[in-house]
XYZ file of C-alpha atoms in Angstrom:
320
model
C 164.767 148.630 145.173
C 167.451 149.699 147.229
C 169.615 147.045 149.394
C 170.841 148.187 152.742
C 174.263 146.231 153.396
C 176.427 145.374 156.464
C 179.980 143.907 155.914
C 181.136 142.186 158.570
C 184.939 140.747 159.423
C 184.883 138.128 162.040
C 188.647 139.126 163.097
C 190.562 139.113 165.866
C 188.836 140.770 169.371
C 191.470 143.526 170.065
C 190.531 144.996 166.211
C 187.122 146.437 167.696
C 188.177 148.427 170.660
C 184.837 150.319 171.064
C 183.515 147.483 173.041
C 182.875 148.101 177.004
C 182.476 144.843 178.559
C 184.709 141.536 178.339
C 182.482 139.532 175.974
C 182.244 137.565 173.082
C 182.945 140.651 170.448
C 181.317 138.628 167.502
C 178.082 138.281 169.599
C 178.029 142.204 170.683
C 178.238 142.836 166.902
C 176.094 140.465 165.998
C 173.319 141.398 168.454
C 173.769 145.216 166.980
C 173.435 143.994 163.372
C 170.441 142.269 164.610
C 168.649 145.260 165.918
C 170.012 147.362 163.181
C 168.194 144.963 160.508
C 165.373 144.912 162.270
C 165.155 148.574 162.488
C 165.857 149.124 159.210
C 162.768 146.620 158.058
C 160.679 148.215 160.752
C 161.050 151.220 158.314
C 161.197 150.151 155.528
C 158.915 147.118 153.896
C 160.467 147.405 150.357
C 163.792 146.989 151.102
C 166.214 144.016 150.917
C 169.097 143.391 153.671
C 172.496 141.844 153.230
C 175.076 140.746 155.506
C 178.392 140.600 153.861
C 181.369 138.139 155.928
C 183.901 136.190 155.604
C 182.948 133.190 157.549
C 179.859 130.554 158.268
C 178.203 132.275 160.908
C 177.116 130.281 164.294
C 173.463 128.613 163.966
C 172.444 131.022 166.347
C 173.082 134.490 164.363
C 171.918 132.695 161.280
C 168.697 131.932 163.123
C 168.495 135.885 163.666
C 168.869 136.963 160.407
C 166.833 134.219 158.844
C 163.273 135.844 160.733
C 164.589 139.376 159.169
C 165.468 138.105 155.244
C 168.609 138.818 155.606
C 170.427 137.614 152.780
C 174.644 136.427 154.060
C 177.423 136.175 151.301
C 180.623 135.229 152.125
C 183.631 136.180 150.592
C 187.564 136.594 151.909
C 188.880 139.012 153.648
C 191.277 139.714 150.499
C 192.193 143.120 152.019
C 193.549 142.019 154.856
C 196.097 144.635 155.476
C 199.997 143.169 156.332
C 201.371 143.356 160.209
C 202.496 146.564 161.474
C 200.069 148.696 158.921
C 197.148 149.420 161.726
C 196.775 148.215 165.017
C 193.398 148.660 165.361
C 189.990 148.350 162.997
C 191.225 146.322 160.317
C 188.019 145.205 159.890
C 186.856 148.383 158.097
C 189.161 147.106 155.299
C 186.622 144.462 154.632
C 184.356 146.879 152.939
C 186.786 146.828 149.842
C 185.772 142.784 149.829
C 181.976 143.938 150.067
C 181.877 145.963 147.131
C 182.087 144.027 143.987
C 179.841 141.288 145.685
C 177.187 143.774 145.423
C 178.181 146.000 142.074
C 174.572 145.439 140.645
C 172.674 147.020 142.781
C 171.847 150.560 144.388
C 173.369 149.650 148.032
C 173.423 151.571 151.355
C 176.182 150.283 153.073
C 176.311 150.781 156.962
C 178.138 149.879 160.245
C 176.366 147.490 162.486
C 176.188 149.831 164.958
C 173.257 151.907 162.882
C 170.103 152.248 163.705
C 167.153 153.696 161.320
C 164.589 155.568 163.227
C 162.567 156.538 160.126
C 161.844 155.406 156.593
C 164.630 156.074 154.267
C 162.652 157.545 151.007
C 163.074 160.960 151.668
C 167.222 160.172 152.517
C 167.175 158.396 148.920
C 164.922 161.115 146.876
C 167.593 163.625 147.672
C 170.579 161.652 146.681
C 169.397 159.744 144.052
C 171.807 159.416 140.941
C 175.015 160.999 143.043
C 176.980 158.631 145.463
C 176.541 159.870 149.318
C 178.102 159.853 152.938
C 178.373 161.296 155.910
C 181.161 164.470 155.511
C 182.556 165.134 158.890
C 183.559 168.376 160.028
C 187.022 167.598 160.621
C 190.075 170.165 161.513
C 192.167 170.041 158.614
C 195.495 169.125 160.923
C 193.705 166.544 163.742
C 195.033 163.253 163.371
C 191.954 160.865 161.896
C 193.160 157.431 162.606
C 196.906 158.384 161.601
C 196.034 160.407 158.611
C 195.128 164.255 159.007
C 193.199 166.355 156.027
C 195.952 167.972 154.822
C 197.974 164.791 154.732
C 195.646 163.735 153.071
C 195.795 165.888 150.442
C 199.210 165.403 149.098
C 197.986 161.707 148.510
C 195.215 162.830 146.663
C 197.830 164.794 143.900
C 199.579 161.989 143.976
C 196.871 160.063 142.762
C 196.141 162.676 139.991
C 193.487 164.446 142.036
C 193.690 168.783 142.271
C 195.366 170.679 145.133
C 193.288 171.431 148.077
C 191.923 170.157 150.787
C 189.910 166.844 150.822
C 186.760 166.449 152.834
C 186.483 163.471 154.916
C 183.781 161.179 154.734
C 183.131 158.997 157.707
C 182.817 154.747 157.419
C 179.731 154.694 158.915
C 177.222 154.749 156.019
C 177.962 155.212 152.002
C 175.454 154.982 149.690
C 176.711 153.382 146.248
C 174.230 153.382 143.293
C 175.300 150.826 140.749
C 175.715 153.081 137.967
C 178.472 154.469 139.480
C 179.874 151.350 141.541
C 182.680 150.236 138.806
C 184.360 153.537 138.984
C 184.005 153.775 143.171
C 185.577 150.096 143.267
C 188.385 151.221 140.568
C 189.897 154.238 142.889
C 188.977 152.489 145.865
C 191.702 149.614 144.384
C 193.930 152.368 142.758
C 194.126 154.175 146.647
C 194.523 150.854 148.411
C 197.193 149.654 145.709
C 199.057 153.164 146.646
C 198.514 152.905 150.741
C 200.214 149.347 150.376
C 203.239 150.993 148.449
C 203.923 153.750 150.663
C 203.391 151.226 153.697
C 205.967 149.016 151.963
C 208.164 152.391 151.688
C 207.664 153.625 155.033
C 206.079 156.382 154.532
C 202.303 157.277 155.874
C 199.427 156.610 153.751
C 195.636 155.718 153.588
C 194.776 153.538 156.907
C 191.495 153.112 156.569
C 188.347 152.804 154.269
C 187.242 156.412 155.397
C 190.635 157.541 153.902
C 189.966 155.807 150.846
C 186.327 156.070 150.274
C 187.219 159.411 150.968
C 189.309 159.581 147.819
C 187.095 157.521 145.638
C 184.379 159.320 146.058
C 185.908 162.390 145.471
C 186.398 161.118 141.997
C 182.556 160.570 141.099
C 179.188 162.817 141.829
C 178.449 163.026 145.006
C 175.992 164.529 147.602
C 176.467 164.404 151.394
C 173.701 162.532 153.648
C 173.987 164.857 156.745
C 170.711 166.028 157.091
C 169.900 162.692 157.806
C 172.417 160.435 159.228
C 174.997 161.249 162.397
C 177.771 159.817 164.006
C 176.306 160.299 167.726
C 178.759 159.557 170.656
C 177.421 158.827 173.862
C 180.530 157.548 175.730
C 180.603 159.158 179.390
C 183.574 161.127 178.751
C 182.501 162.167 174.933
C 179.243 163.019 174.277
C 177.974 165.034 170.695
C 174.131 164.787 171.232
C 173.001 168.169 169.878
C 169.205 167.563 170.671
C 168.016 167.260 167.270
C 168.346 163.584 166.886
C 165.166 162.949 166.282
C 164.699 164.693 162.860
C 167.238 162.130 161.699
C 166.903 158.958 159.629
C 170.243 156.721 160.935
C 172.143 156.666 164.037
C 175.146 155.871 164.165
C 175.856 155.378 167.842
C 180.037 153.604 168.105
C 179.383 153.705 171.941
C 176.571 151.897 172.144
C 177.212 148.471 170.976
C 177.441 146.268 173.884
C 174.976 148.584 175.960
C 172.155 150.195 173.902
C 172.026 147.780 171.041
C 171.900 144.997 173.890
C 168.820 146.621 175.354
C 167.031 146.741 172.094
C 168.302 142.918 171.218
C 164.735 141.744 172.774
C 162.487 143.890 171.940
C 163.753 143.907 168.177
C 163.750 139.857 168.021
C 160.131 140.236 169.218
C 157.400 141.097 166.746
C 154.420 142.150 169.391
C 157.114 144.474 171.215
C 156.768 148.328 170.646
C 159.551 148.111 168.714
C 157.622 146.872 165.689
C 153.905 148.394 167.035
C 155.187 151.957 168.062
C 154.357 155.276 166.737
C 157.432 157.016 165.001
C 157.414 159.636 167.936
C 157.167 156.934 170.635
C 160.176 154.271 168.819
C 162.503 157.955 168.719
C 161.494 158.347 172.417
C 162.363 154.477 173.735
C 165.559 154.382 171.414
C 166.845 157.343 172.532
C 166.218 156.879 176.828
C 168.200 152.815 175.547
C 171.227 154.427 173.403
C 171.714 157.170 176.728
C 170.703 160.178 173.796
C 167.827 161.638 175.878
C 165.598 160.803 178.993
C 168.854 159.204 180.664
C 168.600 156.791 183.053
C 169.809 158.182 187.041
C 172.521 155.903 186.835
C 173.511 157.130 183.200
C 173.180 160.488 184.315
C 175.935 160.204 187.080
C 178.351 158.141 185.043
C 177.908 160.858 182.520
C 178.436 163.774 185.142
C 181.494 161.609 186.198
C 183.024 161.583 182.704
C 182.797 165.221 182.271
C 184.057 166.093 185.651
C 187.572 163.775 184.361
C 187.406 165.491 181.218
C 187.469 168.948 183.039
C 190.312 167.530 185.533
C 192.262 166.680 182.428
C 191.655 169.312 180.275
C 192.878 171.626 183.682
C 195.898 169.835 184.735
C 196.858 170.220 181.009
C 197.185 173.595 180.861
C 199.178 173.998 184.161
């Protein structure tokens, strides 16, 4: 049986700067992990859902994930990373706490801002025995949270790995099957021991888990998942929908947290809504008009029309 896993830092608000609106940032997250459970048991009967933290959660959320069997475990937040080493998303860190509480089992570990549109038994047939992510078609010189490719690279021979180029594999989803856990949590450690060191030196190093999940998983089997999982942004002035969205198993939509997930909050918490009754075709359809992928809203449309116009403006006054 596979387990699909969220781990979850309840950290300070200016850590998840992806959020629109002046709220609560723990209940924004919280409402996404809701809707992302419940999609992810709307799919899939057979599988078993865990929410990693570090904290009691309020009687509220726990009421949430109760109705979905969500199992909680809380452990620290033991890679906590010093002041001054990033100023934003430390939280992805806690993923490093999440995976030895989970070593003995085949786990899909995902952001809470995912949402599974489909069952995920074809995604696991193709993978199955190899570790997986999403690779992301990254320049090998653009900055990816203070750490380009070829950067990258260097820190990679220093950690007895071959010349050349690294892919990078975004945080969004991992898939870690237990066979091959103990050696993913051993380089994870090694590369996290190493960013610490080079932090303590000055010198640039791994940031973030993508940077060294990256690594680890460069050290063990591994097939990508990008047939059927995407990072989709659908800010106003960044958009990547390609069209094809629908053929996909998980979105992963960062924009969307305080303003799609929100929308689907009711429905999801509500098992006679059409979010538990729809057709396949007709969930795709509602999802995508709520997360501003297709069928956009007027109002979404101009906001998005807006956002382009300013990214024209800037992108003109910068080459003048």
């Amino acid at each position: 049986m596979i387990t699909a896993a969220i781990p979850f830092v309840q950290t300070d608000a200016h850590q998840n700067p992806n959020l629109r609106r002046k709220t609560d940032p723990t209940e924004s997250y919280m409402r996404a992990m809701a809707v992302a459970f419940a999609s992810l048991s709307r799919w899939n009967s057979d599988i078993e859902l865990v929410l990693v933290t570090n904290s009691e959660l309020r009687r509220g959320y726990q009421e949430w994930l109760e109705r979905l069997n969500v199992e909680v475990y809380i452990t620290s937040f033991a890679h906590r990373p010093p002041k001054g080493f990033m100023n934003q998303f430390e939280g992805c860190l806690f993923l490093l706490d999440a995976l030895p509480v989970l070593a003995g089992r085949d786990v899909l570990y995902l952001d809470p801002d995912v949402l599974c549109i489909a069952p995920i038994a074809l995604l696991m047939d193709q993978i199955e025995g190899f570790a997986s992510g999403i690779i992301l078609d990254t320049p090998v010189d653009d900055d990816i949270n203070g750490l380009s490719r070829r950067e990258a690279a260097q820190l990679h021979v220093e950690l007895e790995m071959p010349e050349g180029i690294p892919e990078h594999i975004g945080g969004e989803a991992y898939f870690v099957p237990q066979h091959l856990s103990a050696s993913i949590i051993e380089n994870s450690e090694r590369a996290w021991h190493h960013a610490l060191e080079r932090f303590a030196n000055g010198k640039p190093g791994f940031k973030t888990e993508e940077h060294i999940l990256s690594y680890a998983l460069r050290r063990v089997p591994l097939k990508p998942m990008n047939l059927y999982a995407r990072r989709i942004w659908t800010a106003h002035r960044y958009r990547t929908v390609r069209g094809d969205e629908g053929s996909l198993t998980l979105w992963h939509l960062p924009a969307e947290k305080d303003r799609g997930f929100a929308a689907l909050f009711g429905p999801s918490q509500d098992r006679d809504s059409w979010f538990w009754g729809a057709s396949r075709t007709e969930f795709v359809r509602r999802s995508s008009r709520a997360m501003g992928l297709h069928g956009r809203s007027p109002k979404r449309l101009v906001l998005d029309l807006l956002g382009a116009v300013a990214n024209r403006w800037d992108h003109d006054l910068l080459r003048r």
